[in-house]
Coordinates of C-alpha atoms in Angstrom, one line a residue:
Chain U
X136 CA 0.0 0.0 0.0
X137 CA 1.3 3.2 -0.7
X138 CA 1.9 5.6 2.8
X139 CA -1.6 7.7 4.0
X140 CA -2.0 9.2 6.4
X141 CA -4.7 8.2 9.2
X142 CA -7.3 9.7 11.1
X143 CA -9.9 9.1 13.4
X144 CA -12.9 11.1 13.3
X145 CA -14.7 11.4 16.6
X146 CA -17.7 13.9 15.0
X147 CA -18.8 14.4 11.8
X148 CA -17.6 18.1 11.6
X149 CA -14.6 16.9 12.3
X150 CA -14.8 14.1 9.7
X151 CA -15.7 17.1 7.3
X152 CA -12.4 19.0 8.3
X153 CA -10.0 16.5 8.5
X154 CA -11.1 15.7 4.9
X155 CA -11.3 19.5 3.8
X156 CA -7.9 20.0 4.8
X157 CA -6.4 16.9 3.2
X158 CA -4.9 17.2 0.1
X159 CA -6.7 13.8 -1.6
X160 CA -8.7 12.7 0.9
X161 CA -10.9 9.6 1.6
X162 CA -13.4 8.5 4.0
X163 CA -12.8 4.9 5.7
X164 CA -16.4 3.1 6.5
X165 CA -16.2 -0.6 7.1
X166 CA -12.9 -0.6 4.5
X167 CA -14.1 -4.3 2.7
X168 CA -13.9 -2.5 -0.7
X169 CA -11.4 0.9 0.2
X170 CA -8.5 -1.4 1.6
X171 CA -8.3 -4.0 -1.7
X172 CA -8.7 -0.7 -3.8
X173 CA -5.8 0.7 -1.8
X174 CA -3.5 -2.6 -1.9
X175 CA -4.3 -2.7 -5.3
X176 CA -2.6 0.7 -5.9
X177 CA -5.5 1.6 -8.0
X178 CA -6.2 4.8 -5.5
X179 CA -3.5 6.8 -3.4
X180 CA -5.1 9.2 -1.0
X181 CA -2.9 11.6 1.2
X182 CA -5.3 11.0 3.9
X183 CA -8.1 8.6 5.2
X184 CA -10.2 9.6 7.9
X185 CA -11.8 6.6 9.3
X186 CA -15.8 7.0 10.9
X187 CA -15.6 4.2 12.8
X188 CA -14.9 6.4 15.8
X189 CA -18.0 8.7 14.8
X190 CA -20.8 8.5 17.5
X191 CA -24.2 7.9 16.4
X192 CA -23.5 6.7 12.9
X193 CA -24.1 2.8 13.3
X194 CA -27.4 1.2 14.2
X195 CA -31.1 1.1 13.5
X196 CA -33.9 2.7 14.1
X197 CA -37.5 2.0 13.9
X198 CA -40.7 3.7 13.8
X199 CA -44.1 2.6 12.0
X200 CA -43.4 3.6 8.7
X201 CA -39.6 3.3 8.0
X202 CA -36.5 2.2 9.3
X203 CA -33.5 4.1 9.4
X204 CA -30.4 2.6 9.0
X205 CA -26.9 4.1 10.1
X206 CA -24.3 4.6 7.8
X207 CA -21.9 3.0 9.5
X208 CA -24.3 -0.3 10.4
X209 CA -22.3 -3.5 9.4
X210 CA -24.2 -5.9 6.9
X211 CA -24.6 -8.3 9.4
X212 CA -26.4 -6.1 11.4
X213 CA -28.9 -5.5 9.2
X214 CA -28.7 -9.1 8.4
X215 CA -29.6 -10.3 12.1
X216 CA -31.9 -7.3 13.2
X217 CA -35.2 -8.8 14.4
X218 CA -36.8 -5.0 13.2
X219 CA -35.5 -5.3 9.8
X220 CA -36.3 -8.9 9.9
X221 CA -40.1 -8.0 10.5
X222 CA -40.4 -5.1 8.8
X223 CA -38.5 -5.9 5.2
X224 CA -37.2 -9.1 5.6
X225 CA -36.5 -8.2 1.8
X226 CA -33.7 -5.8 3.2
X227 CA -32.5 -8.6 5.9
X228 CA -32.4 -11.4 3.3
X229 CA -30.1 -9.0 0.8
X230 CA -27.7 -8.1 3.8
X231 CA -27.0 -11.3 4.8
X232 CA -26.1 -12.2 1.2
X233 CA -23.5 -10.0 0.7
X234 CA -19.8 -11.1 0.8
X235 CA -18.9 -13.6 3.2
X236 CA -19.6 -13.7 6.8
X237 CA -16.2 -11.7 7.8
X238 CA -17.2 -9.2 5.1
X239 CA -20.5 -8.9 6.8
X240 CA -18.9 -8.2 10.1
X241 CA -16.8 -5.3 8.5
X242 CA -18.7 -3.6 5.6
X243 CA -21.3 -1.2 6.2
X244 CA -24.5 0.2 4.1
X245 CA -23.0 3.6 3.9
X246 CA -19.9 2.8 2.4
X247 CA -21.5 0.5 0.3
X248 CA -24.0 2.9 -1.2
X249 CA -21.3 5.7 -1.3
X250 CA -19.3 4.2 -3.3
X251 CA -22.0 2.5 -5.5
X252 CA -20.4 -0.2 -7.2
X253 CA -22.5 -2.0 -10.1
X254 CA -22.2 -5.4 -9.0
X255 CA -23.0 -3.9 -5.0
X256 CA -26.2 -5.4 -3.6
X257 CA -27.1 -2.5 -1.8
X258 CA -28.0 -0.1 -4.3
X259 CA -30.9 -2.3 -5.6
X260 CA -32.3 -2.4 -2.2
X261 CA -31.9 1.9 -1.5
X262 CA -33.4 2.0 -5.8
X263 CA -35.9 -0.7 -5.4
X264 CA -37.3 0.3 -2.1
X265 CA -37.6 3.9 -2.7
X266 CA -35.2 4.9 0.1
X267 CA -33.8 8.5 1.2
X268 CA -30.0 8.8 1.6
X269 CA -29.3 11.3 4.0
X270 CA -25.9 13.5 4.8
X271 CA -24.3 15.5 6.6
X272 CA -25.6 18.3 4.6
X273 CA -29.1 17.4 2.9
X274 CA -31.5 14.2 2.3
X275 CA -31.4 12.8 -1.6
X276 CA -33.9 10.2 -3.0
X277 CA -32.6 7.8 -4.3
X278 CA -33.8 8.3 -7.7
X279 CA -31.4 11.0 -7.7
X280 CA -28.8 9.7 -5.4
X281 CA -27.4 6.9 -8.2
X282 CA -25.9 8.5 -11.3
X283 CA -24.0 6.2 -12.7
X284 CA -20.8 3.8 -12.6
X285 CA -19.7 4.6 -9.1
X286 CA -20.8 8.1 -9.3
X287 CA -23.3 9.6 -7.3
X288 CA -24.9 12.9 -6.1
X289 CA -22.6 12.7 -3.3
X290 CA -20.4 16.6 -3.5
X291 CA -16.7 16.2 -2.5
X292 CA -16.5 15.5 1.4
X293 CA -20.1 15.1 1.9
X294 CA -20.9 12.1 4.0
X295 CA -23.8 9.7 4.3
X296 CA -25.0 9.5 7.8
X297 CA -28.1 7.0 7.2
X298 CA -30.5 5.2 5.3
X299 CA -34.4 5.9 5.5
X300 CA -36.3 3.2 4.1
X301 CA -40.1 3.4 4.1
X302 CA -41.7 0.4 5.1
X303 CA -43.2 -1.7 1.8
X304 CA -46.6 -3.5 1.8
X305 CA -44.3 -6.4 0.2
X306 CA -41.3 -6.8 -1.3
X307 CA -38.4 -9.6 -2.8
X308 CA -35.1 -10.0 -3.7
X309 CA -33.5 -12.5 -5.4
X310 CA -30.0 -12.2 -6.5
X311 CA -27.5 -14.8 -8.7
X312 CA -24.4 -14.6 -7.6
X313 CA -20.9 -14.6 -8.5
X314 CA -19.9 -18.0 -7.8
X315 CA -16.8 -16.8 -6.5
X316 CA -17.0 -13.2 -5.5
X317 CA -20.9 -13.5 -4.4
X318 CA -21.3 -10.0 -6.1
X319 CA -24.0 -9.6 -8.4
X320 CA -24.2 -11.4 -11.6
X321 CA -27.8 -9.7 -12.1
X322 CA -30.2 -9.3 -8.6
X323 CA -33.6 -7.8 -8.6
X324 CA -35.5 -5.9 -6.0
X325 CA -39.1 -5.9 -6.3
X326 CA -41.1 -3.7 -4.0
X327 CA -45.1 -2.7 -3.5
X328 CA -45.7 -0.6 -1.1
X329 CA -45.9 3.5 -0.5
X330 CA -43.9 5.0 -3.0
X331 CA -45.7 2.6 -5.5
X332 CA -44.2 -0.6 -7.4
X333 CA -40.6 -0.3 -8.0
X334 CA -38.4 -2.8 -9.8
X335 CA -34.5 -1.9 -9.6
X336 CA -32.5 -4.2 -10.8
X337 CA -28.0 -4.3 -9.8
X338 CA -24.9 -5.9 -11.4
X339 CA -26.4 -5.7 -15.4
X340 CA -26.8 -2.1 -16.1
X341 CA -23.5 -0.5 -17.6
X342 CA -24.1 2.6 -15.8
X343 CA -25.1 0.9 -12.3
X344 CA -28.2 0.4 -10.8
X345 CA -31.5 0.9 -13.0
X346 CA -35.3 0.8 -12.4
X347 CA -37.2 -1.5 -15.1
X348 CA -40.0 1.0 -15.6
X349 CA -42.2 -1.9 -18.2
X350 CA -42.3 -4.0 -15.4
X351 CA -43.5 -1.8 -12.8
X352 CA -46.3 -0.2 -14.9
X353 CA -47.3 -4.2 -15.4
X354 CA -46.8 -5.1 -11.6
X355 CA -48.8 -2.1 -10.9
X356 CA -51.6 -2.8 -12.8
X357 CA -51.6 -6.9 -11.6
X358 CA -48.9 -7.6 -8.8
X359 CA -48.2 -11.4 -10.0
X360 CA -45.4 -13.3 -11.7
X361 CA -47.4 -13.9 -14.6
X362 CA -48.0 -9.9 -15.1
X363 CA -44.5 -9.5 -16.6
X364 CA -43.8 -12.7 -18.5
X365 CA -42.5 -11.7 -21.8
X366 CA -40.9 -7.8 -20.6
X367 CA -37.9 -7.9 -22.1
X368 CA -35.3 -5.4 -20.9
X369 CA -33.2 -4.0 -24.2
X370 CA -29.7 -6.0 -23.7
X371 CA -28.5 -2.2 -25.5
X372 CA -26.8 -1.1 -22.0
X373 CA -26.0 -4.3 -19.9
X374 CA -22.6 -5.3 -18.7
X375 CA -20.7 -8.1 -20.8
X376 CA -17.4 -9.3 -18.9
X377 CA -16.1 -13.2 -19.0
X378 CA -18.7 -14.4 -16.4
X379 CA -21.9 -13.2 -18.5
X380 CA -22.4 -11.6 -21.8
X381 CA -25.3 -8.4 -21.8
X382 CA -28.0 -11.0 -24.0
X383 CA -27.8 -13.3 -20.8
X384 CA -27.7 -10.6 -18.3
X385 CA -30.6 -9.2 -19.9
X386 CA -32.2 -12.4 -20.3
X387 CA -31.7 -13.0 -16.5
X388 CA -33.3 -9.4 -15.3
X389 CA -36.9 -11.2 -16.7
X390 CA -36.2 -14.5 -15.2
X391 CA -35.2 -12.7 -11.7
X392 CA -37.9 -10.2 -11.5
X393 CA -40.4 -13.2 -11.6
X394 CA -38.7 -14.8 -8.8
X395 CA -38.6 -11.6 -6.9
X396 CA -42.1 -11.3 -7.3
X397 CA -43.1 -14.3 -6.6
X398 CA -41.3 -14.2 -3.5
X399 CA -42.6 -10.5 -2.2
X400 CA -46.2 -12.6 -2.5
X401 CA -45.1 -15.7 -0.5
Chain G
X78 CA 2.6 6.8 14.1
X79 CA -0.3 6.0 15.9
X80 CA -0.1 4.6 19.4
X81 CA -3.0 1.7 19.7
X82 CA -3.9 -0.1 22.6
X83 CA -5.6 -3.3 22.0
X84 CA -5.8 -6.8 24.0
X85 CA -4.6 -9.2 21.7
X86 CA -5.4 -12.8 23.2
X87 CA -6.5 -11.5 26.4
X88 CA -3.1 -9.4 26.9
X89 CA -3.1 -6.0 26.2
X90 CA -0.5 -4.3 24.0
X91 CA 1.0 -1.2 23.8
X92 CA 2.1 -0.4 20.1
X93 CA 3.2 2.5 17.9
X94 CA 1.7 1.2 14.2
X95 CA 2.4 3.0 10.6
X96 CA -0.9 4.4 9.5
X97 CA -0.9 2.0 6.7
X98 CA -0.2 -1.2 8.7
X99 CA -3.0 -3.9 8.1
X100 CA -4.1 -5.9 11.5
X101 CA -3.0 -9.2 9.3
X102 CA 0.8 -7.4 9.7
X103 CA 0.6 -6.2 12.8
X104 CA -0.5 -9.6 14.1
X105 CA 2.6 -11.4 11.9
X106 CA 5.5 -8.9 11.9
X107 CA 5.7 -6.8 15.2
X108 CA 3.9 -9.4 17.9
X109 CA 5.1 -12.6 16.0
X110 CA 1.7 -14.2 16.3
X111 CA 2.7 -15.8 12.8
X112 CA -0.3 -18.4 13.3
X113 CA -2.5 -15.8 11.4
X114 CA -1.9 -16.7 7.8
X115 CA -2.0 -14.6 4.5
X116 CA -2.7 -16.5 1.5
X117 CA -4.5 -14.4 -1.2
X118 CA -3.7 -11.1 0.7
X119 CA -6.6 -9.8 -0.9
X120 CA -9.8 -10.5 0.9
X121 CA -10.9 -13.7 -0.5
X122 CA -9.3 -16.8 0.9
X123 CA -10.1 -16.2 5.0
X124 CA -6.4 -17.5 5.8
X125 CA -6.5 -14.4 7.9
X126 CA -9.2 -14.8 10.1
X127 CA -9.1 -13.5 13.3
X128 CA -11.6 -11.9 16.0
X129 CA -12.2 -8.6 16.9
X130 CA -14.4 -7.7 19.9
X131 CA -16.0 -11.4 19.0
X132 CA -16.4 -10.9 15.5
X133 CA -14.7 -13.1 12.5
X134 CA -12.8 -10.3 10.4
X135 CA -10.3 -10.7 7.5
X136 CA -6.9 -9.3 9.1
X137 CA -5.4 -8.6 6.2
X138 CA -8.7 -6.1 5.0
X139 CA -8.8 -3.9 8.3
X140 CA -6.2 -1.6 9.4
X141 CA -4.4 -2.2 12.8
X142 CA -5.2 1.6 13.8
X143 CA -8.9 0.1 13.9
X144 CA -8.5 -2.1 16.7
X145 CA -7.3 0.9 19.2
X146 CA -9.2 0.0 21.8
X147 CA -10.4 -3.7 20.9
X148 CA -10.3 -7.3 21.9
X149 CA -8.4 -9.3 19.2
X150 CA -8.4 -13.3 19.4
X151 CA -6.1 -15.2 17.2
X152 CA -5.6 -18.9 16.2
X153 CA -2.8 -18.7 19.0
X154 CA -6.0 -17.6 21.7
X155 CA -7.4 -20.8 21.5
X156 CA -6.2 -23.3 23.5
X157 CA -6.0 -23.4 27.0
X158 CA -2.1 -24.5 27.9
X159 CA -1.4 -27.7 26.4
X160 CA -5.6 -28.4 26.0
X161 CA -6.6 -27.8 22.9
X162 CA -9.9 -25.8 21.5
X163 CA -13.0 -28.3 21.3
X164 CA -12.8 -26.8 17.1
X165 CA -9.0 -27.7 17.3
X166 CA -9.6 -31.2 18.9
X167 CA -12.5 -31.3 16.1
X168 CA -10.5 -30.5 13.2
X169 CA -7.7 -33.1 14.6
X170 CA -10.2 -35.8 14.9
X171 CA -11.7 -35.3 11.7
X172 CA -8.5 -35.0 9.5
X173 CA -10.7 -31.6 8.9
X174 CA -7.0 -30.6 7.2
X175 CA -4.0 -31.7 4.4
X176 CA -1.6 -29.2 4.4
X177 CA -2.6 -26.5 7.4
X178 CA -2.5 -23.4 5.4
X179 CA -6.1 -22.6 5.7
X180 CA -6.6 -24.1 8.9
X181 CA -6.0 -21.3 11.6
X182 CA -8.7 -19.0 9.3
X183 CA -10.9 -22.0 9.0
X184 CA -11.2 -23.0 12.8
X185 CA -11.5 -18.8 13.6
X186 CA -14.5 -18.9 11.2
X187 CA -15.7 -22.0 12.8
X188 CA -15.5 -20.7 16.4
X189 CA -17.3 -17.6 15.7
X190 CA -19.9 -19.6 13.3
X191 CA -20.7 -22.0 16.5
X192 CA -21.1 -19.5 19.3
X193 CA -23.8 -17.7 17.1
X194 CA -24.9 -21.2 16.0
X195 CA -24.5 -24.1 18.5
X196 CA -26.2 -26.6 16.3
X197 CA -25.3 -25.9 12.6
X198 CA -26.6 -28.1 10.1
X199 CA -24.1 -29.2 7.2
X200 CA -26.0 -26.6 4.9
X201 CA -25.4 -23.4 7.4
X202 CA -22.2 -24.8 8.3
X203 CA -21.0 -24.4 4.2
X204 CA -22.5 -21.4 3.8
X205 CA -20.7 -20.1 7.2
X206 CA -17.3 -21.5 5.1
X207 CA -18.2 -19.1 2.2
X208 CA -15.3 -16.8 3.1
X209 CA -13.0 -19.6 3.6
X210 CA -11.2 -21.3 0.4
X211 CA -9.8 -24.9 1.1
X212 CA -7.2 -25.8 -2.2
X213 CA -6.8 -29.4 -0.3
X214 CA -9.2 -31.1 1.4
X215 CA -12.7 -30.3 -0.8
X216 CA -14.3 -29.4 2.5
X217 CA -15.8 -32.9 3.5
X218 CA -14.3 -33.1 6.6
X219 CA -13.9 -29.4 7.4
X220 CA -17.9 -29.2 7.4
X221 CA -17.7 -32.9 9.3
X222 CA -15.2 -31.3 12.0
X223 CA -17.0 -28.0 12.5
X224 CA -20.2 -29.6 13.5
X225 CA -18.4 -31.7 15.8
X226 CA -16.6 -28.8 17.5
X227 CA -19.8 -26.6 18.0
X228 CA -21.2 -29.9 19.3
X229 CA -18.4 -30.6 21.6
X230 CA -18.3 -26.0 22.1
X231 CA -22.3 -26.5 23.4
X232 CA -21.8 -29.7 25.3
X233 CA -18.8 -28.4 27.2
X234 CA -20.9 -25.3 29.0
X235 CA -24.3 -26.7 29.6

C-alpha cells in the first residue's frame, strides 16, 4: 500500500475537516472495498479519515413507517436485526447475502452505497425500495442519489450518515451470484408498497443500478409473476465481462424479476 | 505513528503502528503471532481470520489503527495451555486438514460460526465456510469437524 495518512474522526464536523484539509482525501467506513482498492494501488489518498470512531452513525432505528439505518451499520447487522427482519425481511435477506460472513462483520451500508459499485447489492435495495440517503448536509432520493458507474450525487467531502427506508406492503429479492465473489451477476429488488411498485434491478446495467420501468407499470396494474412474462429489458446497455455476456444478463433481469415477485407474494 | 492499545489474546499491548499497517501485519510482523496466515492477501481466501471484539474479520482487509481499543483473538488464543480448542480437537479428529495453510482462518470462522450457532446443520455450516477457500481437502471433513466442534463447544458449557 502506498503511505496515507490516518485519522480518526470522533464527530462528523470533524470528519468534514480532516477531509477538507487533506490534500486527496478519503473516507474509511467498514474498508471491505477501500483497503483491496488501496493494496491494489489503483487509488493513493494523502489522507483517510476513518468514521468508525464517529458517534451515532451505526445502528437502526424504527418507527411505524420506515426504518433508518446508520451509515456505519455492518451488513450483518442489518442481516440479524429482528426490526428489519419483520419489517423488510426483503432488506435482511439481501444483507446477509452480501460477501462472506467476515465481510459482513466489517462492511457497512453507507460505504456500500457511497461508493456504488455496479455489482454492489445495496443499491438495488436503496433503488428498489424507494429509500432516502441522507448527509451531513441534505436528504437525496434515491432516484437522484445513483448516477452512474460509481458516481453519485454525493459533492466532494459530503458524508452519508443514514438510510431511510419506508416500510413496503411487500417486497423480494433474489440475486444470482458470482460463484466466486458473491457480487451480483444480475439481482432484482421488487417492492409494492408507498412510493408505489418499483423494480430496480443491480450488477447488469453498464451505468449501475436501474429501475425497469415496463415492469412496474405491469406489476402495478396486476402484482403477480405472470403480469411481466415476456418484458424484455433491451440488452442495449447491460454489462458483458467473462462471467456473463449483456443477452444473458438481460435475459436474466426477466427470469429474476419473476422470482422476486413471486417471493414479495409468499 | 499511531499509538494503539488493543488486547490481543487477552493481553493488552502497547504499540506504535504505521498508519498503513493492516491488522493481518501487525499480528505477523511486530507481535510474532505468525499463526495468522495470509494466502490471497486480498480479501478472499479467509487464511487471515481473526476476531475482533468477537467478531470473525479478515486481518489482512482492516487496518491495525482500527482495533485501538479492541479485543483481538487469534488462532494462538485458543487453546488453553497444552488443552486444545473443542474446534481444534475437532479439526484433529476429523482429518478436517492436508496441508494447514487454511486451517487457523478455517477454525477462527468455525469458532465464531458456533457461538452464534451451537447446532449448525451441514448446509449453514457451508454457507458459514463461504469466506474460507480450502485448495486441499474439498471441504468434506472441514464441514464434518465443525459440527463436531460446535457440538463438543455446546456440550462443554451446559
Amino acid at each position: 500500500m502506498t503511505p496515507f495518512k490516518m485519522h480518526r474522526a470522533k464527530n462528523l464536523g470533524e470528519a468534514a475537516g480532516l477531509f477538507k484539509a487533506a490534500e486527496e482525501g478519503r473516507f474509511l467506513a467498514g474498508g471491505q472495498t477501500l483497503i483491496p482498492v488501496l493494496k491494489q494501488r489503483l487509488a493513493s489518498p494523502s489522507d483517510l479519515v476513518a468514521l468508525s470512531g464517529v458517534a451515532g452513525l451505526a445502528g437502526i432505528k424504527v418507527e411505524p413507517s420506515r426504518i433508518t439505518v446508520g451509515a456505519m451499520t455492518r451488513h450483518a447487522d442489518v442481516a440479524a436485526s429482528a426490526d428489519v427482519r419483520r419489517l423488510i425481511p426483503a432488506l435482511a435477506e439481501l444483507a446477509g447475502g452480501i460477501g462472506d460472513p467476515h465481510v459482513r462483520n466489517r462492511g457497512t451500508m453507507g460505504g456500500s452505497v457511497a461508493n456504488n459499485d455496479p455489482a454492489a447489492d445495496y443499491p438495488a435495495a436503496v433503488l428498489g425500495l424507494g429509500a432516502t440517503v441522507v448527509t451531513d448536509r441534505r436528504r437525496i432520493s434515491a432516484d437522484d442519489y445513483f448516477q452512474g458507474l460509481f458516481t453519485t450525487a454525493l459533492a466532494d467531502g459530503e458524508i452519508v450518515t443514514g438510510l431511510e427506508f419506508p416500510v413496503p406492503e411487500r417486497a423480494g429479492y433474489v440475486k444470482m451470484p458470482h460463484p466466486a465473489s458473491r457480487y451480483c451477476l444480475v439481482a432484482v429488488m421488487v417492492a409494492k408498497g408507498q412510493t408505489g411498485v418499483r423494480v430496480a434491478v443491480t450488477g447488469a446495467g453498464q451505468a449501475g443500478v436501474f429501475r425497469v420501468p415496463s415492469m412496474e407499470a405491469a406489476l402495478a396494474k396486476s402484482f403477480s409473476a405472470d403480469a411481466i412474462v415476456g418484458l424484455k429489458v433491451p440488452s442495449d446497455n447491460m454489462m458483458t465481462d467473462i462471467h456473463a455476456g449483456a443477452d444473458y444478463r438481460a435475459h436474466l433481469i426477466g427470469v429474476l424479476a419473476r422470482r422476486a415477485v413471486a417471493k414479495a407474494l409468499a | 505513528m499511531p499509538v494503539i492499545t488493543v488486547s490481543v489474546n487477552r493481553a493488552t499491548q502497547t504499540v506504535d503502528v504505521p498508519d498503513n499497517m493492516l491488522l493481518s501485519s501487525l499480528l505477523r510482523d511486530v507481535l510474532r503471532l505468525t499463526g495468522t496466515h495470509i494466502g490471497c492477501d486480498t480479501s478472499q481466501c479467509g487464511a487471515c481470520t481473526v476476531h475482533v471484539d468477537g467478531r470473525s474479520v479478515k486481518s489482512c482487509t482492516m487496518l491495525a489503527v482500527e482495533t485501538d481499543g479492541l479485543a483481538v483473538m487469534t488462532i494462538e488464543g485458543l487453546a488453553e495451555g497444552d488443552k486444545l480448542h473443542p474446534m481444534q480437537a475437532a479439526f484433529r479428529d476429523h482429518h478436517g486438514l492436508q496441508c494447514g495453510f487454511c486451517t487457523p482462518g478455517m477454525i477462527m470462522a468455525a469458532v465464531a460460526l458456533a457461538e452464534h450457532n451451537p447446532a449448525p446443520t451441514e448446509a449453514e455450516v457451508r454457507e458459514g465456510l463461504e469466506g474460507n477457500l480450502c485448495r486441499c481437502t474439498g471441504y468434506q471433513n472441514i464441514v464434518e469437524a465443525i459440527m463436531s466442534g460446535a457440538r463438543t463447544m455446546h456440550g462443554a458449557r451446559s
